PDB file of C-alpha atoms in Angstrom:
ATOM      1  CA  MET A 183       0.005   0.004   0.006  1.00 39.00           C
ATOM      2  CA  PRO A 184       1.562   3.332  -1.053  1.00 49.00           C
ATOM      3  CA  ASN A 185       2.580   5.772   1.678  1.00 72.00           C
ATOM      4  CA  LEU A 186       1.888   3.165   4.378  1.00 76.00           C
ATOM      5  CA  LEU A 187       4.943   4.158   6.442  1.00 78.00           C
ATOM      6  CA  LEU A 188       4.066   7.837   6.138  1.00 84.00           C
ATOM      7  CA  LYS A 189       0.475   7.339   7.202  1.00 83.00           C
ATOM      8  CA  ALA A 190       1.465   5.198  10.169  1.00 87.00           C
ATOM      9  CA  ARG A 191       4.079   7.690  11.312  1.00 88.00           C
ATOM     10  CA  LEU A 192       1.683  10.609  10.894  1.00 86.00           C
ATOM     11  CA  ALA A 193      -0.860   8.829  13.077  1.00 88.00           C
ATOM     12  CA  LEU A 194       1.888   8.301  15.681  1.00 92.00           C
ATOM     13  CA  GLU A 195       3.312  11.854  15.642  1.00 95.00           C
ATOM     14  CA  LEU A 196       0.192  13.944  15.093  1.00 93.00           C
ATOM     15  CA  PRO A 197      -1.315  13.671  18.615  1.00 94.00           C
ATOM     16  CA  GLU A 198       1.973  14.829  20.173  1.00 96.00           C
ATOM     17  CA  ILE A 199       2.257  17.717  17.689  1.00 95.00           C
ATOM     18  CA  ASN A 200      -1.337  18.800  18.356  1.00 93.00           C
ATOM     19  CA  ARG A 201      -0.786  18.634  22.126  1.00 95.00           C
ATOM     20  CA  ALA A 202       2.267  20.837  21.760  1.00 96.00           C
ATOM     21  CA  LEU A 203       0.257  23.304  19.645  1.00 93.00           C
ATOM     22  CA  ASP A 204      -2.520  23.393  22.258  1.00 93.00           C
ATOM     23  CA  THR A 205       0.033  24.110  24.997  1.00 94.00           C
ATOM     24  CA  LEU A 206       1.581  26.962  23.000  1.00 93.00           C
ATOM     25  CA  ILE A 207      -1.859  28.460  22.319  1.00 92.00           C
ATOM     26  CA  GLU A 208      -2.643  28.391  26.049  1.00 93.00           C
ATOM     27  CA  LYS A 209       0.538  30.416  26.662  1.00 92.00           C
ATOM     28  CA  LEU A 210      -0.692  33.234  24.441  1.00 92.00           C
ATOM     29  CA  PRO A 211      -2.199  36.314  26.094  1.00 90.00           C
ATOM     30  CA  ALA A 212      -5.912  35.711  26.736  1.00 92.00           C
ATOM     31  CA  PRO A 213      -7.198  38.295  24.225  1.00 90.00           C
ATOM     32  CA  VAL A 214      -5.153  36.664  21.414  1.00 89.00           C
ATOM     33  CA  ARG A 215      -6.276  33.090  21.974  1.00 92.00           C
ATOM     34  CA  PRO A 216      -9.756  33.111  20.340  1.00 93.00           C
ATOM     35  CA  ALA A 217      -8.704  34.336  16.880  1.00 93.00           C
ATOM     36  CA  ALA A 218      -5.316  32.577  16.880  1.00 92.00           C
ATOM     37  CA  GLY A 219      -6.699  29.325  18.261  1.00 90.00           C
ATOM     38  CA  HIS A 220      -9.556  29.327  15.778  1.00 91.00           C
ATOM     39  CA  THR A 221      -7.137  29.476  12.834  1.00 91.00           C
ATOM     40  CA  ILE A 222      -4.579  27.020  14.177  1.00 89.00           C
ATOM     41  CA  THR A 223      -7.126  24.366  15.161  1.00 83.00           C
ATOM     42  CA  ALA A 224      -9.170  24.698  11.913  1.00 79.00           C
ATOM     43  CA  GLY A 225      -7.224  21.840  10.371  1.00 71.00           C
ATOM     44  CA  GLY A 226      -4.361  21.458   7.957  1.00 74.00           C
ATOM     45  CA  LYS A 227      -1.982  18.612   7.181  1.00 79.00           C
ATOM     46  CA  ARG A 228       0.637  19.630   9.843  1.00 91.00           C
ATOM     47  CA  LEU A 229       3.220  18.979   7.154  1.00 91.00           C
ATOM     48  CA  ARG A 230       5.724  21.468   8.541  1.00 95.00           C
ATOM     49  CA  PRO A 231       5.781  20.195  12.166  1.00 96.00           C
ATOM     50  CA  LEU A 232       5.942  16.626  10.934  1.00 95.00           C
ATOM     51  CA  LEU A 233       8.931  17.436   8.781  1.00 97.00           C
ATOM     52  CA  THR A 234      10.753  19.083  11.681  1.00 98.00           C
ATOM     53  CA  VAL A 235      10.156  16.050  13.926  1.00 98.00           C
ATOM     54  CA  LEU A 236      11.111  13.523  11.249  1.00 97.00           C
ATOM     55  CA  THR A 237      14.244  15.473  10.283  1.00 98.00           C
ATOM     56  CA  ALA A 238      15.414  15.701  13.879  1.00 98.00           C
ATOM     57  CA  LYS A 239      14.926  11.967  14.307  1.00 98.00           C
ATOM     58  CA  LEU A 240      16.629  11.324  10.967  1.00 98.00           C
ATOM     59  CA  PHE A 241      19.780  12.704  12.619  1.00 98.00           C
ATOM     60  CA  GLY A 242      19.340  10.715  15.816  1.00 97.00           C
ATOM     61  CA  CYS A 243      17.526  13.234  18.043  1.00 97.00           C
ATOM     62  CA  ARG A 244      15.081  11.835  20.604  1.00 95.00           C
ATOM     63  CA  ASP A 245      14.630  15.001  22.706  1.00 97.00           C
ATOM     64  CA  ARG A 246      10.915  15.630  23.215  1.00 96.00           C
ATOM     65  CA  LYS A 247      11.513  19.388  23.080  1.00 97.00           C
ATOM     66  CA  ILE A 248      11.459  18.971  19.326  1.00 98.00           C
ATOM     67  CA  TYR A 249       7.632  18.832  19.407  1.00 98.00           C
ATOM     68  CA  PRO A 250       6.963  22.371  20.647  1.00 97.00           C
ATOM     69  CA  LEU A 251       9.795  23.698  18.492  1.00 98.00           C
ATOM     70  CA  SER A 252       8.265  22.019  15.454  1.00 97.00           C
ATOM     71  CA  CYS A 253       5.041  24.015  16.014  1.00 97.00           C
ATOM     72  CA  THR A 254       6.647  27.471  15.738  1.00 97.00           C
ATOM     73  CA  LEU A 255       6.621  27.522  11.946  1.00 96.00           C
ATOM     74  CA  GLU A 256       3.009  26.336  12.036  1.00 95.00           C
ATOM     75  CA  MET A 257       2.285  29.377  14.199  1.00 95.00           C
ATOM     76  CA  LEU A 258       4.033  31.611  11.649  1.00 96.00           C
ATOM     77  CA  HIS A 259       2.013  29.943   8.883  1.00 94.00           C
ATOM     78  CA  ALA A 260      -1.248  30.504  10.777  1.00 94.00           C
ATOM     79  CA  ALA A 261      -0.370  34.183  11.294  1.00 94.00           C
ATOM     80  CA  THR A 262       0.108  34.601   7.526  1.00 93.00           C
ATOM     81  CA  LEU A 263      -3.210  32.868   6.875  1.00 92.00           C
ATOM     82  CA  MET A 264      -5.036  35.216   9.217  1.00 94.00           C
ATOM     83  CA  HIS A 265      -3.537  38.240   7.461  1.00 92.00           C
ATOM     84  CA  ASP A 266      -4.163  36.735   3.992  1.00 88.00           C
ATOM     85  CA  ASP A 267      -7.835  36.176   4.756  1.00 89.00           C
ATOM     86  CA  VAL A 268      -8.219  39.794   5.800  1.00 91.00           C
ATOM     87  CA  ILE A 269      -6.456  41.033   2.657  1.00 87.00           C
ATOM     88  CA  ASP A 270      -8.546  38.761   0.404  1.00 81.00           C
ATOM     89  CA  ASN A 271     -11.739  39.303   2.432  1.00 84.00           C
ATOM     90  CA  ALA A 272     -12.063  35.513   2.397  1.00 83.00           C
ATOM     91  CA  PRO A 273     -15.215  34.308   4.126  1.00 86.00           C
ATOM     92  CA  THR A 274     -13.878  30.826   4.957  1.00 83.00           C
ATOM     93  CA  ARG A 275     -10.676  28.970   5.732  1.00 82.00           C
ATOM     94  CA  ARG A 276     -10.605  25.183   5.293  1.00 77.00           C
ATOM     95  CA  GLY A 277     -14.388  25.076   5.112  1.00 76.00           C
ATOM     96  CA  LYS A 278     -14.876  27.065   8.357  1.00 86.00           C
ATOM     97  CA  PRO A 279     -15.519  30.770   8.920  1.00 89.00           C
ATOM     98  CA  ALA A 280     -12.308  32.815   8.610  1.00 91.00           C
ATOM     99  CA  ALA A 281     -11.129  34.356  11.861  1.00 93.00           C
ATOM    100  CA  HIS A 282     -11.878  37.951  10.823  1.00 94.00           C
ATOM    101  CA  THR A 283     -15.545  37.083  10.174  1.00 93.00           C
ATOM    102  CA  LEU A 284     -15.894  36.027  13.802  1.00 91.00           C
ATOM    103  CA  HIS A 285     -13.499  38.314  15.646  1.00 91.00           C
ATOM    104  CA  GLY A 286     -13.263  41.378  13.456  1.00 92.00           C
ATOM    105  CA  VAL A 287     -10.540  42.624  11.151  1.00 92.00           C
ATOM    106  CA  THR A 288      -8.532  44.646  13.683  1.00 93.00           C
ATOM    107  CA  GLU A 289      -8.478  41.928  16.317  1.00 93.00           C
ATOM    108  CA  THR A 290      -7.513  39.300  13.750  1.00 94.00           C
ATOM    109  CA  ILE A 291      -4.601  41.330  12.376  1.00 94.00           C
ATOM    110  CA  LEU A 292      -3.299  42.032  15.912  1.00 94.00           C
ATOM    111  CA  ALA A 293      -3.780  38.404  16.923  1.00 92.00           C
ATOM    112  CA  GLY A 294      -1.769  37.341  13.871  1.00 94.00           C
ATOM    113  CA  ASP A 295       0.990  39.749  14.871  1.00 94.00           C
ATOM    114  CA  ALA A 296       0.976  38.459  18.434  1.00 93.00           C
ATOM    115  CA  LEU A 297       1.047  34.843  17.236  1.00 94.00           C
ATOM    116  CA  LEU A 298       4.080  35.569  15.062  1.00 95.00           C
ATOM    117  CA  ALA A 299       5.862  37.381  17.927  1.00 95.00           C
ATOM    118  CA  ALA A 300       5.091  34.564  20.364  1.00 95.00           C
ATOM    119  CA  ALA A 301       6.512  31.972  17.967  1.00 96.00           C
ATOM    120  CA  ASN A 302       9.653  34.051  17.559  1.00 96.00           C
ATOM    121  CA  ASP A 303      10.037  34.407  21.325  1.00 96.00           C
ATOM    122  CA  PHE A 304       9.618  30.666  21.819  1.00 96.00           C
ATOM    123  CA  VAL A 305      12.278  29.847  19.232  1.00 98.00           C
ATOM    124  CA  ALA A 306      14.629  32.293  21.046  1.00 98.00           C
ATOM    125  CA  SER A 307      14.028  30.445  24.323  1.00 97.00           C
ATOM    126  CA  TYR A 308      16.019  27.532  22.914  1.00 98.00           C
ATOM    127  CA  GLY A 309      19.157  29.675  23.038  1.00 97.00           C
ATOM    128  CA  SER A 310      20.327  28.805  19.539  1.00 98.00           C
ATOM    129  CA  PRO A 311      21.286  31.653  17.190  1.00 98.00           C
ATOM    130  CA  ALA A 312      21.076  29.214  14.291  1.00 98.00           C
ATOM    131  CA  LEU A 313      17.418  28.372  15.094  1.00 98.00           C
ATOM    132  CA  CYS A 314      16.613  32.066  15.480  1.00 98.00           C
ATOM    133  CA  SER A 315      18.203  32.753  12.108  1.00 98.00           C
ATOM    134  CA  ILE A 316      16.128  30.033  10.426  1.00 98.00           C
ATOM    135  CA  PHE A 317      12.922  31.382  11.880  1.00 98.00           C
ATOM    136  CA  SER A 318      13.740  35.010  11.013  1.00 97.00           C
ATOM    137  CA  ARG A 319      14.678  34.126   7.467  1.00 97.00           C
ATOM    138  CA  ALA A 320      11.452  32.154   7.042  1.00 97.00           C
ATOM    139  CA  THR A 321       9.480  35.161   8.249  1.00 96.00           C
ATOM    140  CA  TYR A 322      10.909  37.664   5.823  1.00 95.00           C
ATOM    141  CA  GLU A 323      11.054  35.269   2.873  1.00 96.00           C
ATOM    142  CA  THR A 324       7.392  34.401   3.375  1.00 95.00           C
ATOM    143  CA  ALA A 325       6.482  38.092   3.480  1.00 94.00           C
ATOM    144  CA  ALA A 326       8.568  38.799   0.381  1.00 95.00           C
ATOM    145  CA  GLY A 327       6.857  35.932  -1.471  1.00 94.00           C
ATOM    146  CA  GLU A 328       3.425  37.300  -0.545  1.00 92.00           C
ATOM    147  CA  ILE A 329       4.382  40.777  -1.818  1.00 94.00           C
ATOM    148  CA  LEU A 330       5.657  39.304  -5.091  1.00 95.00           C
ATOM    149  CA  GLU A 331       2.380  37.448  -5.476  1.00 94.00           C
ATOM    150  CA  LEU A 332       0.403  40.619  -4.751  1.00 92.00           C
ATOM    151  CA  HIS A 333       2.232  42.502  -7.507  1.00 94.00           C
ATOM    152  CA  ALA A 334       1.704  39.610  -9.945  1.00 96.00           C
ATOM    153  CA  MET A 335      -2.086  39.486  -9.556  1.00 96.00           C
ATOM    154  CA  HIS A 336      -3.961  39.765 -12.869  1.00 97.00           C
ATOM    155  CA  ASN A 337      -0.669  39.972 -14.770  1.00 97.00           C
ATOM    156  CA  VAL A 338      -0.933  37.908 -17.978  1.00 96.00           C
ATOM    157  CA  SER A 339       2.751  38.487 -18.693  1.00 93.00           C
ATOM    158  CA  LEU A 340       3.956  36.632 -15.612  1.00 95.00           C
ATOM    159  CA  THR A 341       6.862  34.347 -16.525  1.00 92.00           C
ATOM    160  CA  LEU A 342       7.618  30.891 -15.166  1.00 89.00           C
ATOM    161  CA  SER A 343      10.728  32.320 -13.500  1.00 92.00           C
ATOM    162  CA  GLU A 344       8.688  34.970 -11.737  1.00 95.00           C
ATOM    163  CA  TYR A 345       6.165  32.315 -10.679  1.00 96.00           C
ATOM    164  CA  THR A 346       8.894  30.140  -9.150  1.00 96.00           C
ATOM    165  CA  ASP A 347      10.227  33.121  -7.199  1.00 96.00           C
ATOM    166  CA  ILE A 348       6.745  33.604  -5.746  1.00 97.00           C
ATOM    167  CA  ILE A 349       6.212  30.007  -4.672  1.00 97.00           C
ATOM    168  CA  ARG A 350       9.785  29.712  -3.353  1.00 97.00           C
ATOM    169  CA  GLY A 351       8.853  32.494  -0.918  1.00 95.00           C
ATOM    170  CA  LYS A 352       5.254  31.793  -0.110  1.00 91.00           C
ATOM    171  CA  THR A 353       5.468  27.966   0.186  1.00 95.00           C
ATOM    172  CA  ALA A 354       8.880  26.368  -0.235  1.00 97.00           C
ATOM    173  CA  CYS A 355      10.771  28.487   2.294  1.00 97.00           C
ATOM    174  CA  LEU A 356       8.615  27.333   5.213  1.00 97.00           C
ATOM    175  CA  ILE A 357       8.951  23.669   4.259  1.00 97.00           C
ATOM    176  CA  ARG A 358      12.714  24.101   3.793  1.00 98.00           C
ATOM    177  CA  SER A 359      12.932  25.908   7.151  1.00 98.00           C
ATOM    178  CA  ALA A 360      11.008  23.138   8.874  1.00 98.00           C
ATOM    179  CA  CYS A 361      13.604  20.603   7.691  1.00 98.00           C
ATOM    180  CA  GLU A 362      16.544  22.873   8.598  1.00 98.00           C
ATOM    181  CA  MET A 363      15.144  23.472  12.061  1.00 98.00           C
ATOM    182  CA  GLY A 364      14.948  19.746  12.824  1.00 98.00           C
ATOM    183  CA  ALA A 365      18.470  19.126  11.528  1.00 98.00           C
ATOM    184  CA  VAL A 366      19.996  22.041  13.452  1.00 98.00           C
ATOM    185  CA  PHE A 367      18.215  21.056  16.679  1.00 98.00           C
ATOM    186  CA  ALA A 368      19.581  17.533  16.259  1.00 98.00           C
ATOM    187  CA  GLY A 369      23.123  18.860  15.834  1.00 98.00           C
ATOM    188  CA  ALA A 370      23.524  17.584  12.267  1.00 98.00           C
ATOM    189  CA  PRO A 371      26.776  18.595  10.475  1.00 97.00           C
ATOM    190  CA  ASP A 372      26.610  21.517   8.019  1.00 97.00           C
ATOM    191  CA  GLU A 373      26.763  19.259   4.980  1.00 97.00           C
ATOM    192  CA  SER A 374      23.734  17.320   6.206  1.00 98.00           C
ATOM    193  CA  VAL A 375      21.828  20.522   6.980  1.00 98.00           C
ATOM    194  CA  ARG A 376      22.449  21.678   3.408  1.00 98.00           C
ATOM    195  CA  ALA A 377      21.227  18.356   2.040  1.00 98.00           C
ATOM    196  CA  ILE A 378      18.016  18.341   4.058  1.00 98.00           C
ATOM    197  CA  SER A 379      17.494  22.003   3.203  1.00 98.00           C
ATOM    198  CA  ALA A 380      17.631  21.124  -0.510  1.00 98.00           C
ATOM    199  CA  PHE A 381      15.180  18.271   0.142  1.00 98.00           C
ATOM    200  CA  GLY A 382      12.721  20.671   1.878  1.00 98.00           C
ATOM    201  CA  GLU A 383      12.900  23.400  -0.713  1.00 98.00           C
ATOM    202  CA  ASN A 384      12.289  21.007  -3.604  1.00 98.00           C
ATOM    203  CA  ILE A 385       9.436  19.270  -1.796  1.00 97.00           C
ATOM    204  CA  GLY A 386       7.916  22.706  -1.178  1.00 97.00           C
ATOM    205  CA  MET A 387       8.213  23.763  -4.799  1.00 98.00           C
ATOM    206  CA  ALA A 388       6.563  20.544  -5.946  1.00 97.00           C
ATOM    207  CA  PHE A 389       3.869  20.784  -3.294  1.00 96.00           C
ATOM    208  CA  GLN A 390       2.751  24.195  -4.539  1.00 96.00           C
ATOM    209  CA  MET A 391       2.821  23.167  -8.179  1.00 97.00           C
ATOM    210  CA  VAL A 392       0.624  20.150  -7.427  1.00 97.00           C
ATOM    211  CA  ASP A 393      -1.622  22.435  -5.391  1.00 95.00           C
ATOM    212  CA  ASP A 394      -1.992  24.702  -8.419  1.00 96.00           C
ATOM    213  CA  ALA A 395      -2.892  21.658 -10.585  1.00 96.00           C
ATOM    214  CA  LEU A 396      -5.476  20.576  -8.014  1.00 96.00           C
ATOM    215  CA  ASP A 397      -7.073  24.028  -8.136  1.00 95.00           C
ATOM    216  CA  CYS A 398      -8.371  23.073 -11.565  1.00 96.00           C
ATOM    217  CA  ALA A 399      -9.922  19.798 -10.354  1.00 95.00           C
ATOM    218  CA  SER A 400     -13.644  19.417  -9.872  1.00 91.00           C
ATOM    219  CA  GLU A 401     -15.105  20.445  -6.551  1.00 87.00           C
ATOM    220  CA  GLU A 402     -16.547  16.947  -6.189  1.00 86.00           C
ATOM    221  CA  SER A 403     -13.054  15.420  -6.162  1.00 86.00           C
ATOM    222  CA  THR A 404     -11.278  17.908  -3.845  1.00 85.00           C
ATOM    223  CA  GLY A 405     -14.055  19.416  -1.713  1.00 78.00           C
ATOM    224  CA  LYS A 406     -12.782  22.875  -2.684  1.00 81.00           C
ATOM    225  CA  PRO A 407     -14.282  25.365  -5.181  1.00 85.00           C
ATOM    226  CA  THR A 408     -12.843  24.905  -8.666  1.00 94.00           C
ATOM    227  CA  GLY A 409     -10.688  27.640 -10.166  1.00 95.00           C
ATOM    228  CA  GLY A 410      -9.894  29.731  -7.117  1.00 92.00           C
ATOM    229  CA  ASP A 411      -6.598  30.859  -8.638  1.00 95.00           C
ATOM    230  CA  LEU A 412      -8.295  32.028 -11.813  1.00 96.00           C
ATOM    231  CA  ARG A 413     -10.929  33.849  -9.785  1.00 94.00           C
ATOM    232  CA  GLU A 414      -8.230  35.622  -7.768  1.00 93.00           C
ATOM    233  CA  GLY A 415      -6.068  36.512 -10.764  1.00 96.00           C
ATOM    234  CA  LYS A 416      -3.122  34.150 -10.181  1.00 96.00           C
ATOM    235  CA  LEU A 417      -1.486  32.954 -13.413  1.00 97.00           C
ATOM    236  CA  THR A 418      -0.393  29.542 -12.194  1.00 97.00           C
ATOM    237  CA  PRO A 419       1.310  26.947 -14.504  1.00 96.00           C
ATOM    238  CA  PRO A 420      -1.884  25.219 -15.681  1.00 97.00           C
ATOM    239  CA  LEU A 421      -3.342  28.643 -16.554  1.00 97.00           C
ATOM    240  CA  GLN A 422      -0.126  29.645 -18.291  1.00 97.00           C
ATOM    241  CA  LEU A 423      -0.212  26.494 -20.387  1.00 97.00           C
ATOM    242  CA  TYR A 424      -3.905  27.000 -21.147  1.00 97.00           C
ATOM    243  CA  ARG A 425      -3.308  30.601 -22.241  1.00 97.00           C
ATOM    244  CA  LEU A 426      -0.379  29.647 -24.494  1.00 95.00           C
ATOM    245  CA  GLY A 427      -2.606  27.073 -26.216  1.00 96.00           C
ATOM    246  CA  LEU A 428      -5.186  29.680 -27.225  1.00 96.00           C
ATOM    247  CA  GLY A 429      -5.366  31.316 -30.663  1.00 93.00           C
ATOM    248  CA  GLY A 430      -4.888  35.046 -31.115  1.00 90.00           C
ATOM    249  CA  GLU A 431      -8.528  36.154 -30.649  1.00 95.00           C
ATOM    250  CA  GLU A 432      -9.207  33.726 -27.840  1.00 96.00           C
ATOM    251  CA  ARG A 433      -6.026  34.690 -26.041  1.00 97.00           C
ATOM    252  CA  GLY A 434      -6.903  38.363 -26.336  1.00 97.00           C
ATOM    253  CA  ALA A 435     -10.331  37.690 -24.780  1.00 97.00           C
ATOM    254  CA  PHE A 436      -8.733  35.609 -22.025  1.00 98.00           C
ATOM    255  CA  ASP A 437      -6.154  38.323 -21.292  1.00 98.00           C
ATOM    256  CA  LYS A 438      -8.843  41.001 -21.034  1.00 97.00           C
ATOM    257  CA  SER A 439     -10.997  39.019 -18.651  1.00 98.00           C
ATOM    258  CA  PHE A 440      -8.009  37.881 -16.606  1.00 98.00           C
ATOM    259  CA  SER A 441      -6.567  41.409 -16.274  1.00 97.00           C
ATOM    260  CA  GLU A 442      -9.928  42.848 -15.295  1.00 97.00           C
ATOM    261  CA  GLY A 443     -11.010  39.899 -13.137  1.00 96.00           C
ATOM    262  CA  THR A 444     -14.329  39.558 -14.948  1.00 97.00           C
ATOM    263  CA  PHE A 445     -14.597  35.801 -15.582  1.00 97.00           C
ATOM    264  CA  THR A 446     -18.013  34.415 -14.749  1.00 97.00           C
ATOM    265  CA  SER A 447     -18.398  31.278 -12.634  1.00 95.00           C
ATOM    266  CA  GLU A 448     -19.472  29.416 -15.769  1.00 96.00           C
ATOM    267  CA  GLU A 449     -16.390  30.568 -17.696  1.00 97.00           C
ATOM    268  CA  ILE A 450     -14.114  29.503 -14.794  1.00 97.00           C
ATOM    269  CA  GLU A 451     -15.704  26.040 -14.694  1.00 96.00           C
ATOM    270  CA  SER A 452     -15.339  25.722 -18.466  1.00 97.00           C
ATOM    271  CA  ILE A 453     -11.664  26.765 -18.488  1.00 98.00           C
ATOM    272  CA  CYS A 454     -10.794  24.341 -15.700  1.00 98.00           C
ATOM    273  CA  ALA A 455     -12.681  21.523 -17.461  1.00 97.00           C
ATOM    274  CA  ASP A 456     -10.698  22.350 -20.613  1.00 97.00           C
ATOM    275  CA  ILE A 457      -7.433  22.260 -18.630  1.00 98.00           C
ATOM    276  CA  ARG A 458      -8.350  18.788 -17.362  1.00 97.00           C
ATOM    277  CA  GLY A 459      -9.491  17.659 -20.786  1.00 97.00           C
ATOM    278  CA  ARG A 460      -6.188  18.678 -22.377  1.00 97.00           C
ATOM    279  CA  GLY A 461      -4.195  17.075 -19.634  1.00 97.00           C
ATOM    280  CA  LEU A 462      -2.528  20.340 -18.653  1.00 97.00           C
ATOM    281  CA  ASP A 463      -2.956  19.644 -14.944  1.00 96.00           C
ATOM    282  CA  THR A 464      -1.138  16.327 -15.482  1.00 96.00           C
ATOM    283  CA  LYS A 465       1.626  18.147 -17.313  1.00 96.00           C
ATOM    284  CA  VAL A 466       2.108  20.427 -14.321  1.00 96.00           C
ATOM    285  CA  ARG A 467       2.368  17.372 -12.080  1.00 95.00           C
ATOM    286  CA  GLU A 468       5.075  16.040 -14.391  1.00 95.00           C
ATOM    287  CA  GLU A 469       6.940  19.347 -14.113  1.00 95.00           C
ATOM    288  CA  ALA A 470       6.625  19.130 -10.300  1.00 96.00           C
ATOM    289  CA  ASP A 471       8.220  15.681 -10.495  1.00 96.00           C
ATOM    290  CA  VAL A 472      11.475  17.331 -11.570  1.00 96.00           C
ATOM    291  CA  TYR A 473      11.651  18.979  -8.153  1.00 97.00           C
ATOM    292  CA  LEU A 474      10.749  15.733  -6.429  1.00 97.00           C
ATOM    293  CA  THR A 475      13.625  13.973  -8.165  1.00 97.00           C
ATOM    294  CA  ARG A 476      15.983  16.614  -6.830  1.00 98.00           C
ATOM    295  CA  ALA A 477      14.451  16.180  -3.369  1.00 98.00           C
ATOM    296  CA  ARG A 478      15.075  12.408  -3.434  1.00 97.00           C
ATOM    297  CA  GLU A 479      18.663  12.945  -4.632  1.00 98.00           C
ATOM    298  CA  ALA A 480      19.336  15.345  -1.754  1.00 98.00           C
ATOM    299  CA  LEU A 481      17.829  12.906   0.736  1.00 98.00           C
ATOM    300  CA  GLU A 482      20.190  10.166  -0.408  1.00 97.00           C
ATOM    301  CA  LYS A 483      22.971  12.160   1.254  1.00 97.00           C
ATOM    302  CA  THR A 484      21.417  11.700   4.719  1.00 97.00           C
ATOM    303  CA  PRO A 485      21.558   8.681   7.087  1.00 97.00           C
ATOM    304  CA  ASP A 486      19.847   5.554   5.850  1.00 96.00           C
ATOM    305  CA  CYS A 487      17.170   4.861   8.476  1.00 96.00           C
ATOM    306  CA  ALA A 488      13.403   4.542   8.955  1.00 93.00           C
ATOM    307  CA  GLU A 489      12.958   8.313   8.912  1.00 95.00           C
ATOM    308  CA  ARG A 490      14.670   8.614   5.537  1.00 96.00           C
ATOM    309  CA  ARG A 491      12.352   6.005   4.060  1.00 94.00           C
ATOM    310  CA  ILE A 492       9.366   7.922   5.453  1.00 94.00           C
ATOM    311  CA  LEU A 493      10.644  11.174   3.969  1.00 95.00           C
ATOM    312  CA  MET A 494      11.088   9.431   0.629  1.00 94.00           C
ATOM    313  CA  GLN A 495       7.398   8.524   0.833  1.00 92.00           C
ATOM    314  CA  MET A 496       6.664  12.180   1.513  1.00 92.00           C
ATOM    315  CA  ALA A 497       7.819  12.876  -2.053  1.00 91.00           C
ATOM    316  CA  ASP A 498       5.404  10.210  -3.335  1.00 89.00           C
ATOM    317  CA  PHE A 499       2.597  11.731  -1.280  1.00 90.00           C
ATOM    318  CA  VAL A 500       3.209  15.195  -2.766  1.00 92.00           C
ATOM    319  CA  ARG A 501       3.290  13.780  -6.287  1.00 89.00           C
ATOM    320  CA  ASP A 502       0.120  11.706  -5.933  1.00 88.00           C
ATOM    321  CA  ARG A 503      -2.155  13.722  -3.683  1.00 88.00           C
ATOM    322  CA  ARG A 504      -5.644  14.438  -4.935  1.00 83.00           C
ATOM    323  CA  LYS A 505      -6.872  16.984  -2.376  1.00 79.00           C
TER     324      LYS A 505
END
């Protein structure tokens, strides 16, 4: 059965990760807890904490302090989601009401700020400049990626290179940082930290590309509305490929509607169905597999143990996921 080791290990580690998250939420100032706790406990795959724990154990660490440390990047991620939902005026997050719809815009923004600061403070409590550096770099790279994406909205001239810069900042840097944090906490040598860093960044790049392909899937298969990226004006790889396949007049019409954000729901459904029909979403998955090959090659430079085999299955999970 594919990903059997990964699923079993996730079932083993997830309760401990969630307990650590709950403890960290309880340490937040009382006014911050409702909005922050609502976002953090709304769900998610807990991919980043799991990677930190697995990476630490890959290098022989068995210190249980890795669990709360692994949650700090999840707190950073949650803070960015809270701010993103305010910026996008998103009504929901993972099928539940977004924090700002329940707690107000001002309180949600301030709670996100406090959550980020609390995570930073907790990392500092470990007394490791290297861990502080990883967290700080993840913070500013994530912000930079979000700004790049903001400037790219409704831009039909976005290049693949510009797209990769965006996802390197908004997605891959957090996954890379999660791996680095586990390796540094475990005391791995510099060469091993670089290898696991390359693994994390390439996993992150592939994860986002597969996510962009899944955005074109039917709502029945993913449980999420189809074509969210097109609706928001993000020219992701499947949309780039679709646009390039259009004739002159059709492309002109697409560019006008994309730039102005005037696609109807029916047009979005039709475009996404066409992307699936032409196999463009599959082509994007194949392009993501290039990054996954690099991730596996980097992982080969780390100790051969159960954790490495599980991390190898992580690459398969990213490639094959359907939701």
